[in-house]
Coordinates of C-alpha atoms in Angstrom, one line a residue:
X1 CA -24.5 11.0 49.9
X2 CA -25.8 10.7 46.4
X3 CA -29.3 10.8 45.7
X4 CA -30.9 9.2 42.4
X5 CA -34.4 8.4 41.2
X6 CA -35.6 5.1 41.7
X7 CA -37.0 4.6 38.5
X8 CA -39.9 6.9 37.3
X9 CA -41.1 6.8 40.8
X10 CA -40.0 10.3 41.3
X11 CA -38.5 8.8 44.9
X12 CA -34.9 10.1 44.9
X13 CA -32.8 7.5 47.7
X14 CA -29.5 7.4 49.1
X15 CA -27.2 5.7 46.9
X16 CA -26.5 4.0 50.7
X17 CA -29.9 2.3 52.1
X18 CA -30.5 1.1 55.3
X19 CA -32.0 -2.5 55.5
X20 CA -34.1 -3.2 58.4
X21 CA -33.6 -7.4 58.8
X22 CA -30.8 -7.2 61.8
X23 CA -33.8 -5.6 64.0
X24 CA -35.7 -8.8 63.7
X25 CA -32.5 -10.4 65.4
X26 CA -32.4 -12.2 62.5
X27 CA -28.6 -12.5 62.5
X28 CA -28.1 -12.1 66.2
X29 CA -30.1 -11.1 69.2
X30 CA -30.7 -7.1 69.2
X31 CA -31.7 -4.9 71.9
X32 CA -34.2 -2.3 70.7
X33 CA -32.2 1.1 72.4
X34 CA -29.1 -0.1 69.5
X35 CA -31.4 -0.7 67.0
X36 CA -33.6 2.6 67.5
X37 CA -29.8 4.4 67.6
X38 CA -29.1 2.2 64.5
X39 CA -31.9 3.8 62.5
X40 CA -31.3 7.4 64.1
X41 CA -27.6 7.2 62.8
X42 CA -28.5 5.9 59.3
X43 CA -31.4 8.8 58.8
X44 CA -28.4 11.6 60.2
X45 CA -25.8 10.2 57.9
X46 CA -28.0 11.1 55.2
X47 CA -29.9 7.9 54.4
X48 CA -33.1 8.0 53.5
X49 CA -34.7 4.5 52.2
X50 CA -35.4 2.0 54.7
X51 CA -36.5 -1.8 53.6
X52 CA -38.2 -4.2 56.3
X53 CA -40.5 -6.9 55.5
X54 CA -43.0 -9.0 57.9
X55 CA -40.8 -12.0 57.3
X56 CA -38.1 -10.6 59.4
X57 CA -37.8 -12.0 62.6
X58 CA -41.4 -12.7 61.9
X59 CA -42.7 -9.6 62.0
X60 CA -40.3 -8.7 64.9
X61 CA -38.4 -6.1 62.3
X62 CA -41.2 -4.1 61.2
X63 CA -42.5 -3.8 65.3
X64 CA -39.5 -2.5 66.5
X65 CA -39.1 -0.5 63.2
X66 CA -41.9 1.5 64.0
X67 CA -40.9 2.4 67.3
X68 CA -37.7 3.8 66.3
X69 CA -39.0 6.1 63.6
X70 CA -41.7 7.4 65.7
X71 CA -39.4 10.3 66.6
X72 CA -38.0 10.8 63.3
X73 CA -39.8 13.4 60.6
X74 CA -42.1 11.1 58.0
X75 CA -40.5 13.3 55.5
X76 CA -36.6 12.5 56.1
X77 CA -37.4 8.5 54.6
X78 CA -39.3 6.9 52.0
X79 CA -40.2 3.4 53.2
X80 CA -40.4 -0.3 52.0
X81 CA -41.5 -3.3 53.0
X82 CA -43.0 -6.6 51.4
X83 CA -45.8 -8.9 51.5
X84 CA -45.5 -12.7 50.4
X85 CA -43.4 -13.9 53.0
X86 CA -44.5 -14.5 56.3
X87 CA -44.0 -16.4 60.1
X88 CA -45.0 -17.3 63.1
X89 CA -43.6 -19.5 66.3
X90 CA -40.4 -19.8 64.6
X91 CA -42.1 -22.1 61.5
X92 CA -41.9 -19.9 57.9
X93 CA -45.3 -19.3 55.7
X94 CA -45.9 -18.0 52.4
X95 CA -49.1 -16.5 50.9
X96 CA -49.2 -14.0 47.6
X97 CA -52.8 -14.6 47.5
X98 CA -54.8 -11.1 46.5
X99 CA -56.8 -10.9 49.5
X100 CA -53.7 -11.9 52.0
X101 CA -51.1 -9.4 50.4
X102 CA -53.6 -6.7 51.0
X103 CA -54.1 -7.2 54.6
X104 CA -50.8 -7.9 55.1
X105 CA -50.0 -4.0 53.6
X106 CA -52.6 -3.1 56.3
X107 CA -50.8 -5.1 59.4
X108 CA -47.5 -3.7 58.1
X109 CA -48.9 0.0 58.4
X110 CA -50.0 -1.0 61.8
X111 CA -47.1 -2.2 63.3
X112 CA -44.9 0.6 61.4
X113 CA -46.9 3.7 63.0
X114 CA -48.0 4.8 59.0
X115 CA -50.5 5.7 57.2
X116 CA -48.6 5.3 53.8
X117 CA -45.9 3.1 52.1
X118 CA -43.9 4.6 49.8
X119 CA -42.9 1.2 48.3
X120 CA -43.9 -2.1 48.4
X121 CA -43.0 -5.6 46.8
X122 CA -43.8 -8.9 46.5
X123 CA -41.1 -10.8 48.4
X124 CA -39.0 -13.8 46.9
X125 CA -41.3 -14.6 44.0
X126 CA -38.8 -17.4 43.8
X127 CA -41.3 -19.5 46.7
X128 CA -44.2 -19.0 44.2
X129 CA -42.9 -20.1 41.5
X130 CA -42.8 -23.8 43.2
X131 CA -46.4 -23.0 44.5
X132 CA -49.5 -23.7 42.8
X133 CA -50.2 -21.0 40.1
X134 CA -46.5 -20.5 39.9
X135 CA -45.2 -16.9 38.4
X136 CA -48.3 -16.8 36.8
X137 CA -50.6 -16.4 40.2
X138 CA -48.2 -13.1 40.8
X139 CA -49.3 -11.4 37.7
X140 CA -52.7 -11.9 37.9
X141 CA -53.7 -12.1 41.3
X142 CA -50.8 -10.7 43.4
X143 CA -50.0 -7.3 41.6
X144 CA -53.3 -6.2 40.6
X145 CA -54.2 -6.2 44.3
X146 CA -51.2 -4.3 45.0
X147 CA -51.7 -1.7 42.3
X148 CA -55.8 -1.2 43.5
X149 CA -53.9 -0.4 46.8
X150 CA -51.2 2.2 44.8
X151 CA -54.9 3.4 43.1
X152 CA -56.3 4.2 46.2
X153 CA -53.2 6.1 48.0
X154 CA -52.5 3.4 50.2
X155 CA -48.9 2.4 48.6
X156 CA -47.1 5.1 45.9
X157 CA -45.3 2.5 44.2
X158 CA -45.2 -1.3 43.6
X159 CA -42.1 -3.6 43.1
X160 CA -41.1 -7.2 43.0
X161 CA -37.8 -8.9 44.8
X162 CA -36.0 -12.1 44.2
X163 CA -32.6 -13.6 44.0
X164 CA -33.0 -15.2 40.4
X165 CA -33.2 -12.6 38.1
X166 CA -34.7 -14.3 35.7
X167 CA -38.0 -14.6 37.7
X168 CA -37.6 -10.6 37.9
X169 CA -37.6 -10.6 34.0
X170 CA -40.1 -12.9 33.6
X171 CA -42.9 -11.4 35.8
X172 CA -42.0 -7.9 34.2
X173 CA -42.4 -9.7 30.9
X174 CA -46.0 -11.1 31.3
X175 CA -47.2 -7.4 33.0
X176 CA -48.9 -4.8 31.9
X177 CA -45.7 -1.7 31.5
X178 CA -45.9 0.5 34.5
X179 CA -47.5 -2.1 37.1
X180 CA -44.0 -3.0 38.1
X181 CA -42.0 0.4 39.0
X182 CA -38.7 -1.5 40.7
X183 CA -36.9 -4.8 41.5
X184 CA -34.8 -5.5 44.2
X185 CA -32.2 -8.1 43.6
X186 CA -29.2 -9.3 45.9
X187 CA -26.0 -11.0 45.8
X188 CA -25.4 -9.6 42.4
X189 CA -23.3 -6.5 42.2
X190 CA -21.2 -7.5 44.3
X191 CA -17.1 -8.2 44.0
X192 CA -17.6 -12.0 43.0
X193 CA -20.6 -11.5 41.3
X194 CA -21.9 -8.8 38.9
X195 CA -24.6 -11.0 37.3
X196 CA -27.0 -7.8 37.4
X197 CA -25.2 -6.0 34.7
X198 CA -26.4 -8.0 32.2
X199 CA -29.9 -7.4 33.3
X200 CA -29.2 -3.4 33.6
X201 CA -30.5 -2.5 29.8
X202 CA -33.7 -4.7 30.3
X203 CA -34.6 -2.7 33.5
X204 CA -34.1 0.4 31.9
X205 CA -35.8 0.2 28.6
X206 CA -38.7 -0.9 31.1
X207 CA -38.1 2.6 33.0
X208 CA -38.1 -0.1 36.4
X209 CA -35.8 0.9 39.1
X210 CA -33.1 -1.3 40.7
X211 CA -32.3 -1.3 44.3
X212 CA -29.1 -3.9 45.2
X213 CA -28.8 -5.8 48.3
X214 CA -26.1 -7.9 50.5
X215 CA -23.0 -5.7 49.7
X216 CA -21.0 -8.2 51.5
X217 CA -22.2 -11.5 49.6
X218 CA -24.3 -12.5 53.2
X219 CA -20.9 -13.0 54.2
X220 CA -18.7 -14.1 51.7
X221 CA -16.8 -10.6 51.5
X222 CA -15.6 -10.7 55.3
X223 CA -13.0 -11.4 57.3
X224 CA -15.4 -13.3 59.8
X225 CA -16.4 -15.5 56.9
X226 CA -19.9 -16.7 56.1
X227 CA -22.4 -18.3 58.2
X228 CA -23.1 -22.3 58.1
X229 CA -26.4 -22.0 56.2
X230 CA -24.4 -19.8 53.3
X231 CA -25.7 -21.3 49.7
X232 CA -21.8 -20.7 48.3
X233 CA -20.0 -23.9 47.1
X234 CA -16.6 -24.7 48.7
X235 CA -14.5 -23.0 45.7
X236 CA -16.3 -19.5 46.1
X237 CA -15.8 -19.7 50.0
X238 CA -12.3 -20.4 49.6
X239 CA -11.7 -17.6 47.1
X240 CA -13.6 -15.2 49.1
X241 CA -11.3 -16.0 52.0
X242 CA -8.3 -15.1 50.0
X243 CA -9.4 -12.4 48.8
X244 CA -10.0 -11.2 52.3
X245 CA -6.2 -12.0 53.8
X246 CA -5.3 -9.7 50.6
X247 CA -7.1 -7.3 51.6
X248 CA -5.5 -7.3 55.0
X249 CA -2.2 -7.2 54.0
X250 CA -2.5 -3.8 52.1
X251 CA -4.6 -2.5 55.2
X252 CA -8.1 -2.3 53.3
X253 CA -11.2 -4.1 54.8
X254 CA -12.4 -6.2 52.3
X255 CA -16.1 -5.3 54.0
X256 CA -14.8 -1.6 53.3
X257 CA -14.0 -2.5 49.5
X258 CA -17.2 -4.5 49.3
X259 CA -19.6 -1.6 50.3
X260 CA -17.7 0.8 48.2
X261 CA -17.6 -1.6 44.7
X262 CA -21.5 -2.1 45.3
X263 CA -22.6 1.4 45.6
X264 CA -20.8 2.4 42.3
X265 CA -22.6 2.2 40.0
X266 CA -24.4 4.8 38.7
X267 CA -27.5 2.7 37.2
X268 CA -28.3 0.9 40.2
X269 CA -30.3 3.4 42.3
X270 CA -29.6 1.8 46.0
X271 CA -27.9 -0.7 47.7
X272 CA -29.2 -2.2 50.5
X273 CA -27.0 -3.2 54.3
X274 CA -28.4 -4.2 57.4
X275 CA -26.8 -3.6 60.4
X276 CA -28.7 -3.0 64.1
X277 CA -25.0 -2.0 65.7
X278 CA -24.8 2.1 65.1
X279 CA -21.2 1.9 64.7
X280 CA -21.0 -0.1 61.9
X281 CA -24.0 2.4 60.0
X282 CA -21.7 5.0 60.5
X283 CA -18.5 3.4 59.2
X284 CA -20.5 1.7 56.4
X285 CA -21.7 5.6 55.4
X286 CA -18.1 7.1 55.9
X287 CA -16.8 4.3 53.2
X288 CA -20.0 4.5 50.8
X289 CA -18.8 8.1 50.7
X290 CA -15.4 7.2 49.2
X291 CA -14.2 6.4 45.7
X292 CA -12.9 2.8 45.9
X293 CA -9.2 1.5 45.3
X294 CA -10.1 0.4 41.7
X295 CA -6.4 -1.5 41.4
X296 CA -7.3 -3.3 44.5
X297 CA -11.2 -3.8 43.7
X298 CA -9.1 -5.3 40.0
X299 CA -6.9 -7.3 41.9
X300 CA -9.5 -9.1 44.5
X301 CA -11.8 -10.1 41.2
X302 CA -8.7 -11.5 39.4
X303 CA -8.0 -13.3 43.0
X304 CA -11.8 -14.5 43.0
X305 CA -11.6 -15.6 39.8
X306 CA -7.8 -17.3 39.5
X307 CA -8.9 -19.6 43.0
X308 CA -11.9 -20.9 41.8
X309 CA -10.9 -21.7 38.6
X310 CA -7.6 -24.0 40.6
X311 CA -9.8 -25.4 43.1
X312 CA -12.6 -26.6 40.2
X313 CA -9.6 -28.0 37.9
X314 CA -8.3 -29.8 41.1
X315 CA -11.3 -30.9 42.2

């Protein structure tokens, strides 16, 4: 397992990071004895960032989170989780008002068995961008109240999340330098989409870290395919399922190739997976610990890219 600096932060994480959504059952129903030996497996294969937010499973994640890692040292993990994003009785909420995003970091420390988070970040500023305030409302009401938190020892370091990442540039744009220490992005250093790269010398000249998430495309890079909800147009889900049966037929995963491609990059501190089954933390560590088939990680691009471009002109 590599280890790099997230940022300035000083936080040195497993290239490999351990995402805590599946405990929420937010993919499928979870029992808590797998998901406390999911977290135990991750933290003895040499991981040691963990990610949760209350918005998982509505607040189902962080809960049983914090039972699992009351028998594991505070030391062997830094932890992250997020405010913004909320739930309850199955109906969503969001809220990056100053005074609810600091009781929120409060609730989360409550349900996680702390006293300190090592990270936290304002989640999806994509849903504030449509609220009133937009963007704006983050930078001046929703970060300073983070960073009087990081002032007074409650949090050591403050970071922002979305999909776009152009909302990631902007709100770093219009902040003071320093109140934003990382981003954490996902989708996009991944094997059918690298979008990130270009973002890469902005982050850095800003000294921010970058943590990537969702390896696997939420799905796309699979043999089981993605879910129903999955945001991908017909031409990318076709070309992700080639890809795939290519993959088979030299005897390499394409999930195996997927986790391997994401966590290669030296720049990118992290990547995030999520995973409440212990067998598949432990075969997703084994293969983050291996160099990837570059010809083949070539080959399933140029198939990715070659499909889509048929199915668009025959469309």
């Amino acid at each position: 397992m590599r280890y790099t600096e997230l940022g300035k932060t000083g936080m040195k994480i497993s290239h490999l990071s351990f995402g805590a959504s599946s405990l929420g059952s937010v993919f499928r129903e979870t029992n808590e004895k797998e998901s406390f030996e999911a977290v135990e497996t991750a933290i003895e294969g040499g991981i040691n960032f963990i990610d949760v937010s209350p918005y998982y499973g509505h607040y189902k994640a962080e809960t049983v989170l914090g039972k699992a890692l009351r028998n594991i040292p505070r030391e062997k993990y830094y932890l992250s989780t997020k405010v913004g994003r909320y739930g309850k009785d199955g109906v969503n909420t969001w809220d990056y008002s100053a005074k609810r995003v600091t009781d929120s970091v409060y609730e989360s420390m409550e349900r996680l068995g702390i006293d300190y988070i090592d990270l936290i970040n304002v989640h999806d500023i994509e849903f504030q961008a449509a609220r009133p305030g937009g963007l704006q409302l983050v930078v001046d009401e929703t970060l300073p109240a983070l960073v009087e938190l990081r002032e007074k020892g409650v949090v050591g370091h403050v970071g922002i999340t979305d999909l776009q990442l152009e909302n990631l540039k902007w709100v770093i744009e219009h902040s003071e330098k320093g109140i934003v220490e990382s981003i954490l992005n996902f989708c996009h250093y991944t094997l059918n989409d690298d979008a990130i790269v270009d973002y890469l010398d902005f982050f850095e000249q800003q000294g921010i870290g970058i943590v990537n998430a969702s390896p696997l495309s939420m799905g796309l890079l699979s043999q089981r395919g993605v879910p129903d909800w999955h945001p991908a147009p017909k031409a990318l889900v076709e070309a992700c399922q080639k890809a795939a049966a290519y993959c088979n037929e030299k005897g390499y995963p394409i999930e195996k190739l997927a986790v391997q491609f994401s966590v290669s990059n030296p720049r990118i501190a992290s990547t995030l997976f999520s995973s409440a089954n212990p067998a598949n933390v432990r075969r997703n560590i084994e293969w983050a610990n291996e160099e990837p088939d570059w010809d083949l990680v070539r080959e399933v691009k140029e198939i990715i890219g070659n499909q889509q471009r048929v199915t668009w002109a025959n469309s």
